[in-house]
Amino acid sequence: MLVEKKFFTPGPSALYPTVSAHLNQALKDNVASISHRSNDFRAIYQDATESIANLFDLPPGFAVLFTGSATEIWEKILLNCVAETSMHFVNGAFSQRFYEFAQQLGKKAVCQEVPAGDGFAVESMEIHYKTELVALTHNETSTGVAMPLEDIYHVKDRNPKRLVALDMVSSAPYPNLDFNKIDTAYFSVQKAFGLPAGLGVWLVHEKCLSKAELLESKQCLTGAYHRLSTMWQGFEKYQTQATPNVLGIYLLGKVARDMLSKGIATIRAEIAERAKKLYAFFEDSADFEIFVKNPRFRSDTVIVANCLKQSSAEIVTKLEQQGLIIGQGYGAHKAKQIRIANFPAHSTEDFETLMQALKDLR
Ligand SMILES: *Cc1c(COP(=O)(O)O)cnc(C)c1O
């Protein structure tokens, strides 16, 4: 029997409900065939940046740049914003990988590490005195740990002269982040944005550009492909260095507008409400246990539970037979954990179906 699949995987995940209509319209409008040097493309880029700026309430001084992935943005941040020393808050596989990139690029990377499932006690965190950039992760997708916004602001308040970079890959646009308190943030679109993979979105403040220009004036290598200064010049004319993912940029602009017309506050409230219910269910369940012990660090967008009675593979397979696709644990936690995404693309109704199926698991 063929059942319709609903994806609650942490990424790629369910598509935002309006994507298929926009995709059809894009084909009718030849979006995938137009030149990226045309005015039509410029209009698409401008539309996407304006709707993203509205959705995130970006203050002046920020550019909206496009890459192929969030992973690419790690490399761009390190090359363009760090001469020598970056400091990384590591609490899972993704924050760890950013740290490793810094090492691979020959930076003096410093890290503060806590075990999987933990958050950071930012009050007592020592920042290495040479740190130029602090790398934070709002939502560590591998463990379901989120960093409270006040903690992010605390780091910036204590380090006003250092750059703060924020990974929001598996949470944006859920957190109502004050962009005056960070210098750059980034995400890719196949997670909480509910779009096809292949597009990274880099929100970057002029302070980062100044740093890149300073490095270039000292003959530091900031990259050839997608160096920040070239990308910024392109952004000012709604142009890109190479042929970009025009279709992805088009869809992003449309979906960001749809989120605005639904109301970003409504979307955020729905996600918070569903997270509360799912955590309450796991708390009471004899079959599961919440992985992140401290409620302050629990993610609302990627919810991770330990499986107490069956393996995660068994649970995933049973749900899949009902068309409900969830994630297994990440890396070493694969066999014993499940991960459930709670994104703007999910309806409260579908979420309830999933919770009922979890309750009925035998
Ligand atoms: C998925 C993910 C990334 C990498 O995103 P790509 O689009 O695969 O490059 C980075 N950080 C976090 C927290 C993620 O969840």
PDB file of C-alpha atoms and ligand atoms in Angstrom, residues 69-71 74 94 139 141 167 169 188 190-191, ligand 1:
ATOM      1  CA  SER A  69      25.167  25.317   1.693  1.00  0.00           C
ATOM      2  CA  ALA A  70      25.655  26.271   5.327  1.00  0.00           C
ATOM      3  CA  THR A  71      28.845  24.207   5.373  1.00  0.00           C
ATOM      4  CA  TRP A  74      31.635  28.046   7.776  1.00  0.00           C
ATOM      5  CA  PHE A  94      27.828  20.379  13.849  1.00  0.00           C
ATOM      6  CA  ASN A 139      20.385  24.742  17.639  1.00  0.00           C
ATOM      7  CA  THR A 141      20.838  19.411  15.449  1.00  0.00           C
ATOM      8  CA  ASP A 167      24.565  28.912  13.280  1.00  0.00           C
ATOM      9  CA  VAL A 169      20.577  26.099  10.379  1.00  0.00           C
ATOM     10  CA  SER A 188      20.520  26.449   4.820  1.00  0.00           C
ATOM     11  CA  GLN A 190      16.269  22.355   3.682  1.00  0.00           C
ATOM     12  CA  LYS A 191      15.654  22.355   7.411  1.00  0.00           C
TER      13      LYS A 191
HETATM   14  C1  LIG B   1      22.648  20.646   8.722  1.00  0.00           C
HETATM   15  C2  LIG B   1      23.467  21.560   9.529  1.00  0.00           C
HETATM   16  C3  LIG B   1      24.592  22.217   9.003  1.00  0.00           C
HETATM   17  C4  LIG B   1      25.081  21.976   7.603  1.00  0.00           C
HETATM   18  O1  LIG B   1      24.120  22.384   6.664  1.00  0.00           O
HETATM   19  P1  LIG B   1      24.337  22.026   5.111  1.00  0.00           P
HETATM   20  O2  LIG B   1      23.182  22.667   4.454  1.00  0.00           O
HETATM   21  O3  LIG B   1      24.328  20.537   5.012  1.00  0.00           O
HETATM   22  O4  LIG B   1      25.645  22.583   4.716  1.00  0.00           O
HETATM   23  C5  LIG B   1      25.277  23.095   9.819  1.00  0.00           C
HETATM   24  N1  LIG B   1      24.898  23.322  11.083  1.00  0.00           N
HETATM   25  C6  LIG B   1      23.822  22.718  11.628  1.00  0.00           C
HETATM   26  C7  LIG B   1      23.449  23.025  13.036  1.00  0.00           C
HETATM   27  C8  LIG B   1      23.070  21.816  10.870  1.00  0.00           C
HETATM   28  O5  LIG B   1      22.001  21.231  11.404  1.00  0.00           O
END
